[in-house]
CSV table of C-alpha atoms and ligand atoms in Angstrom, one decimal:
chain,number,residue,atom,x,y,z
A,1,MET,CA,193.5,62.4,-58.3
A,2,ASN,CA,191.7,60.3,-55.7
A,3,GLU,CA,189.2,63.1,-55.0
A,4,LEU,CA,188.4,63.4,-58.7
A,5,GLU,CA,187.9,59.6,-59.0
A,6,TYR,CA,185.7,59.7,-55.9
A,7,LEU,CA,183.6,62.5,-57.4
A,8,LEU,CA,183.3,60.7,-60.7
A,9,ASN,CA,182.0,57.6,-59.0
A,10,ILE,CA,178.9,59.5,-57.9
A,11,ASP,CA,176.1,58.9,-60.5
A,12,ILE,CA,175.6,62.2,-62.3
A,13,ASN,CA,171.8,61.8,-61.9
A,14,TYR,CA,172.2,62.1,-58.1
A,15,ILE,CA,174.2,65.3,-58.5
A,16,ALA,CA,171.6,66.8,-60.8
A,17,ILE,CA,168.7,65.8,-58.4
A,18,GLY,CA,170.7,67.3,-55.5
A,19,LEU,CA,171.3,70.6,-57.4
A,20,ILE,CA,167.7,70.8,-58.5
A,21,ALA,CA,166.5,70.3,-54.9
A,22,VAL,CA,168.8,73.3,-53.8
A,23,PHE,CA,167.7,75.6,-56.7
A,24,PHE,CA,164.0,74.6,-56.5
A,25,THR,CA,164.1,75.6,-52.8
A,26,LEU,CA,165.9,78.9,-53.6
A,27,GLU,CA,163.3,79.6,-56.3
A,28,GLN,CA,160.6,79.5,-53.5
A,29,ILE,CA,162.6,81.9,-51.3
A,30,LEU,CA,164.3,84.4,-53.6
A,31,SER,CA,162.6,86.7,-56.2
A,32,ASN,CA,161.8,85.0,-59.5
A,33,GLN,CA,162.6,86.0,-63.0
A,34,PHE,CA,159.4,84.7,-64.5
A,35,SER,CA,156.1,84.4,-62.6
A,36,PHE,CA,154.0,81.3,-62.9
A,37,LYS,CA,151.1,79.7,-61.0
A,38,GLU,CA,151.2,76.0,-61.1
A,39,ARG,CA,154.7,75.2,-60.0
A,40,GLY,CA,153.9,71.7,-58.7
A,41,LYS,CA,152.3,70.6,-61.9
A,42,HIS,CA,155.2,72.1,-63.9
A,43,PHE,CA,157.7,70.2,-61.8
A,44,TRP,CA,155.9,66.8,-62.3
A,45,ASN,CA,155.6,67.3,-66.0
A,46,SER,CA,159.4,67.8,-66.1
A,47,PHE,CA,160.2,65.0,-63.6
A,48,LEU,CA,158.3,62.4,-65.5
A,49,PHE,CA,160.8,63.0,-68.3
A,50,GLN,CA,163.6,62.3,-65.9
A,51,ILE,CA,162.0,58.9,-65.0
A,52,LEU,CA,161.8,58.0,-68.7
A,53,PHE,CA,165.3,59.0,-69.3
A,54,PHE,CA,166.6,57.1,-66.2
A,55,VAL,CA,165.0,53.9,-67.5
A,56,GLY,CA,166.3,54.3,-71.0
A,57,ASN,CA,169.7,55.3,-69.8
A,58,LEU,CA,170.2,52.0,-67.9
A,59,PHE,CA,170.7,50.4,-71.3
A,60,TRP,CA,172.4,53.3,-73.2
A,61,ALA,CA,175.0,54.1,-70.6
A,62,GLY,CA,176.2,50.5,-70.8
A,63,VAL,CA,176.5,50.7,-74.6
A,64,ALA,CA,178.4,54.1,-74.3
A,65,VAL,CA,180.8,52.8,-71.6
A,66,PHE,CA,181.5,49.6,-73.5
A,67,SER,CA,182.2,51.5,-76.8
A,68,ILE,CA,184.4,54.1,-75.1
A,69,GLU,CA,186.4,51.4,-73.3
A,70,TRP,CA,186.9,49.6,-76.6
A,71,LEU,CA,188.1,52.7,-78.4
A,72,ASN,CA,190.6,53.4,-75.5
A,73,GLN,CA,191.9,49.8,-75.6
A,74,GLN,CA,192.6,50.3,-79.3
A,75,GLU,CA,194.2,53.7,-78.5
A,76,ILE,CA,192.1,55.4,-81.1
A,77,GLY,CA,192.1,59.2,-81.2
A,78,LEU,CA,194.4,62.3,-81.4
A,79,PHE,CA,195.3,62.4,-77.7
A,80,TYR,CA,197.0,59.0,-78.0
A,81,LEU,CA,199.5,60.6,-80.5
A,82,ILE,CA,200.8,63.1,-77.9
A,83,GLU,CA,201.8,62.8,-74.3
A,84,LEU,CA,199.6,65.1,-72.2
A,85,PRO,CA,199.2,65.6,-68.4
A,86,LEU,CA,195.8,64.8,-66.9
A,87,TRP,CA,194.9,68.5,-66.3
A,88,ALA,CA,195.5,69.3,-70.0
A,89,LYS,CA,193.4,66.3,-71.0
A,90,LEU,CA,190.6,67.5,-68.7
A,91,ILE,CA,190.5,71.0,-70.1
A,92,LEU,CA,190.8,69.9,-73.7
A,93,GLY,CA,188.2,67.2,-73.0
A,94,ILE,CA,185.7,69.8,-71.8
A,95,LEU,CA,186.4,72.1,-74.7
A,96,THR,CA,186.0,69.4,-77.4
A,97,LEU,CA,182.8,67.9,-75.9
A,98,ASP,CA,181.3,71.4,-75.5
A,99,LEU,CA,182.2,72.2,-79.1
A,100,ALA,CA,180.6,69.0,-80.3
A,101,THR,CA,177.5,69.7,-78.3
A,102,TYR,CA,177.4,73.2,-79.7
A,103,TRP,CA,177.2,71.8,-83.3
A,104,PHE,CA,174.8,69.0,-82.4
A,105,HIS,CA,172.5,71.6,-80.8
A,106,ARG,CA,172.8,73.9,-83.8
A,107,LEU,CA,171.9,70.9,-86.0
A,108,SER,CA,168.9,70.1,-83.9
A,109,HIS,CA,167.5,73.6,-84.7
A,110,ARG,CA,168.3,73.1,-88.4
A,111,MET,CA,167.2,69.6,-89.2
A,112,PRO,CA,163.4,69.2,-89.1
A,113,VAL,CA,163.5,65.6,-87.8
A,114,LEU,CA,165.8,66.6,-84.9
A,115,TRP,CA,163.8,69.7,-84.2
A,116,ARG,CA,160.7,67.6,-83.6
A,117,PHE,CA,162.4,66.1,-80.6
A,118,HIS,CA,164.4,69.2,-79.5
A,119,ARG,CA,161.3,71.4,-79.5
A,120,VAL,CA,160.0,69.5,-76.4
A,121,HIS,CA,162.7,71.3,-74.4
A,122,HIS,CA,161.8,74.6,-76.0
A,123,SER,CA,158.1,74.3,-75.6
A,124,ASP,CA,158.3,75.2,-71.9
A,125,THR,CA,156.4,78.4,-71.3
A,126,THR,CA,157.7,78.8,-67.7
A,127,LEU,CA,161.3,77.9,-67.0
A,128,ASP,CA,162.6,76.8,-63.7
A,129,SER,CA,165.4,74.5,-62.5
A,130,SER,CA,163.3,71.4,-63.2
A,131,SER,CA,163.2,72.3,-66.9
A,132,TYR,CA,166.7,70.7,-66.9
A,133,PHE,CA,164.8,67.4,-67.0
A,134,ARG,CA,162.4,68.4,-69.8
A,135,SER,CA,163.9,66.9,-72.9
A,136,HIS,CA,162.5,64.1,-75.0
A,137,PRO,CA,164.1,60.9,-73.9
A,138,ILE,CA,164.8,59.8,-77.5
A,139,GLU,CA,166.7,63.1,-78.0
A,140,VAL,CA,168.6,62.8,-74.8
A,141,LEU,CA,169.6,59.2,-75.3
A,142,PHE,CA,170.6,59.9,-78.9
A,143,TRP,CA,173.0,62.7,-77.9
A,144,PHE,CA,173.9,61.3,-74.6
A,145,GLY,CA,174.9,58.0,-76.3
A,146,SER,CA,176.4,59.3,-79.5
A,147,THR,CA,178.3,62.5,-78.5
A,148,PRO,CA,180.8,61.1,-76.0
A,149,ILE,CA,181.4,58.0,-78.2
A,150,LEU,CA,182.1,60.2,-81.3
A,151,VAL,CA,184.3,62.7,-79.5
A,152,ALA,CA,186.1,59.9,-77.7
A,153,GLY,CA,186.8,58.2,-81.1
A,154,ILE,CA,188.2,61.4,-82.6
A,155,PHE,CA,190.2,62.8,-79.7
A,156,GLY,CA,190.8,59.7,-77.6
A,157,LEU,CA,189.0,60.8,-74.5
A,158,ASP,CA,188.7,58.3,-71.7
A,159,LEU,CA,185.9,57.8,-69.1
A,160,ILE,CA,187.6,60.0,-66.5
A,161,VAL,CA,187.7,63.0,-68.9
A,162,ILE,CA,184.1,62.3,-70.0
A,163,GLY,CA,182.9,61.9,-66.4
A,164,PHE,CA,184.6,65.2,-65.5
A,165,TYR,CA,182.9,67.0,-68.3
A,166,TYR,CA,179.4,65.9,-67.0
A,167,LEU,CA,180.5,67.0,-63.5
A,168,VAL,CA,181.2,70.5,-64.9
A,169,LEU,CA,178.2,70.6,-67.3
A,170,THR,CA,175.4,69.6,-64.9
A,171,PRO,CA,175.6,72.7,-62.6
A,172,PHE,CA,175.7,74.9,-65.7
A,173,LEU,CA,172.5,73.3,-67.0
A,174,VAL,CA,170.6,73.5,-63.7
A,175,LEU,CA,171.7,77.2,-63.2
A,176,GLU,CA,170.9,78.2,-66.8
A,177,HIS,CA,167.2,77.1,-66.3
A,178,SER,CA,166.7,78.3,-62.8
A,179,ASN,CA,164.0,80.9,-62.2
A,180,LEU,CA,166.1,83.4,-60.3
A,181,ARG,CA,167.0,86.9,-61.1
A,182,PHE,CA,170.6,87.2,-62.3
A,183,PRO,CA,172.2,90.7,-62.6
A,184,ALA,CA,173.0,92.0,-66.0
A,185,TRP,CA,176.6,92.6,-65.2
A,186,MET,CA,177.1,88.8,-65.4
A,187,GLU,CA,176.9,89.1,-69.2
A,188,LYS,CA,179.7,91.7,-69.2
A,189,THR,CA,182.0,89.5,-67.1
A,190,PHE,CA,181.3,85.7,-67.0
A,191,GLY,CA,179.3,86.1,-70.2
A,192,LEU,CA,182.4,86.9,-72.2
A,193,ILE,CA,183.4,83.3,-71.8
A,194,PHE,CA,180.6,81.3,-70.2
A,195,THR,CA,177.0,80.8,-71.0
A,196,THR,CA,175.1,82.7,-68.2
A,197,PRO,CA,171.5,81.9,-67.2
A,198,ASN,CA,170.3,85.1,-68.9
A,199,LEU,CA,172.0,84.1,-72.2
A,200,HIS,CA,170.4,80.7,-72.1
A,201,LYS,CA,167.0,82.2,-71.4
A,202,ILE,CA,167.4,84.2,-74.6
A,203,HIS,CA,167.8,80.9,-76.3
A,204,HIS,CA,164.3,80.0,-74.9
A,205,ASP,CA,162.7,83.1,-76.5
A,206,GLN,CA,159.7,82.5,-78.8
A,207,ASP,CA,161.2,84.8,-81.4
A,208,GLN,CA,163.1,82.5,-83.8
A,209,HIS,CA,165.8,85.1,-84.3
A,210,PHE,CA,166.7,84.5,-80.6
A,211,THR,CA,165.7,80.8,-80.4
A,212,ASP,CA,168.4,80.1,-83.0
A,213,SER,CA,171.2,81.6,-81.0
A,214,ASN,CA,173.3,81.0,-77.9
A,215,TYR,CA,173.6,77.3,-78.4
A,216,ALA,CA,176.6,76.6,-76.2
A,217,ASP,CA,176.1,74.8,-72.9
A,218,ILE,CA,179.3,75.9,-71.1
A,219,PHE,CA,181.4,78.2,-73.3
A,220,ILE,CA,179.5,81.0,-75.0
A,221,PHE,CA,182.6,81.9,-77.0
A,222,TRP,CA,181.6,79.1,-79.5
A,223,ASP,CA,178.6,81.3,-80.3
A,224,ARG,CA,180.7,84.4,-80.5
A,225,LEU,CA,183.1,82.6,-82.8
A,226,PHE,CA,180.6,81.0,-85.1
A,227,GLY,CA,178.3,84.1,-85.3
A,228,THR,CA,175.3,82.8,-83.3
A,229,TYR,CA,175.7,85.0,-80.3
A,230,ARG,CA,172.6,87.2,-79.6
A,231,TYR,CA,171.6,89.4,-76.8
A,232,LYS,CA,168.4,91.1,-75.5
A,233,PRO,CA,167.4,92.1,-71.9
A,234,VAL,CA,166.0,89.0,-70.2
A,235,ASP,CA,162.8,90.8,-69.1
A,236,GLN,CA,161.9,91.1,-72.8
A,237,VAL,CA,162.1,87.4,-73.3
A,238,ARG,CA,158.8,85.5,-73.9
A,239,LEU,CA,159.5,81.9,-73.1
A,240,GLY,CA,158.4,78.9,-75.1
A,241,LEU,CA,157.1,78.3,-78.6
A,242,LYS,CA,153.9,79.8,-80.1
A,243,GLU,CA,152.7,76.4,-81.4
A,244,PHE,CA,152.9,75.0,-77.8
A,245,ASP,CA,151.4,78.0,-76.0
A,246,GLU,CA,148.1,76.4,-75.2
A,247,GLU,CA,147.8,74.8,-71.7
A,248,SER,CA,146.8,71.5,-73.2
A,249,LYS,CA,150.1,71.3,-75.0
A,250,GLN,CA,152.2,71.6,-71.9
A,251,TYR,CA,151.4,68.1,-70.5
A,252,PHE,CA,153.8,65.2,-70.3
A,253,TRP,CA,151.9,62.8,-72.6
A,254,TYR,CA,151.2,65.3,-75.3
A,255,LEU,CA,154.9,66.3,-75.2
A,256,VAL,CA,156.1,62.7,-75.4
A,257,LYS,CA,153.9,62.1,-78.5
A,258,SER,CA,154.6,65.5,-80.0
A,259,PRO,CA,157.6,64.6,-82.2
A,260,PHE,CA,155.3,62.2,-84.1
A,261,ILE,CA,152.7,64.9,-84.7
A,262,ARG,CA,153.0,67.4,-87.5
A,263,ILE,CA,153.2,70.8,-85.9
A,264,GLU,CA,154.0,73.8,-88.0
A,265,ARG,CA,156.5,76.4,-86.6
A,266,GLU,CA,154.7,79.7,-85.9
A,267,ASN,CA,156.5,83.0,-85.6
B,301,ZN,ZN1,167.8,74.6,-78.4
B,302,ZN,ZN1,167.4,75.0,-72.2
């Protein structure tokens, strides 16, 4: 497992930045799903969120690592009751973390206070791979800090399993937001199990019937199982939120402040 430990030692932020550099380049070369003009401005608006997150995360990552190590030392969690090989722990770890994320994401659409932060990610009217960064730092730190601790406490996951989950998750998130054309057959094959880029773009549709669907990050079968799976051809998707449609509401500072502004949902 030396290769795995070596991979897990690489900061996930570097992996994300590397993947975005690759996909951002591909987006310039290959044909795009959605056309948009000011790509550079869009990129910087997203990237500033990453800087904020990076600074906040210096503190939060320490708290999360400390808490998970403490839980492991006390042998708290279901996986401590049964003897499992590492590969089984890795698969079960990804499944349980993805399931927890599914429910937290669904809750973020349901609870008004959580939606105020989550809508920053949905407000983007022109998706590309840099939209991976575009989430309010308070939301990211809250979920990033609390989900692994909570799931580690219930199931007994350790830092290797949690690190492996982020290693698998990051390429999914970058790919799901990339502004490339993906063939419709992907939904009939990979899309039976995994969240494909087209399925996640449906989640970014302005029509709330579709915004409140396809919540899963990795395994779309959670949506199929819990009745939130929805489909429409991706060229019929209109990205963003009506209440953020104006150009002046697409800027970094407005978006940072926006959770504290009363904004009615429009449909
Ligand atoms: Zn969402
Ligand atoms: Zn998204």
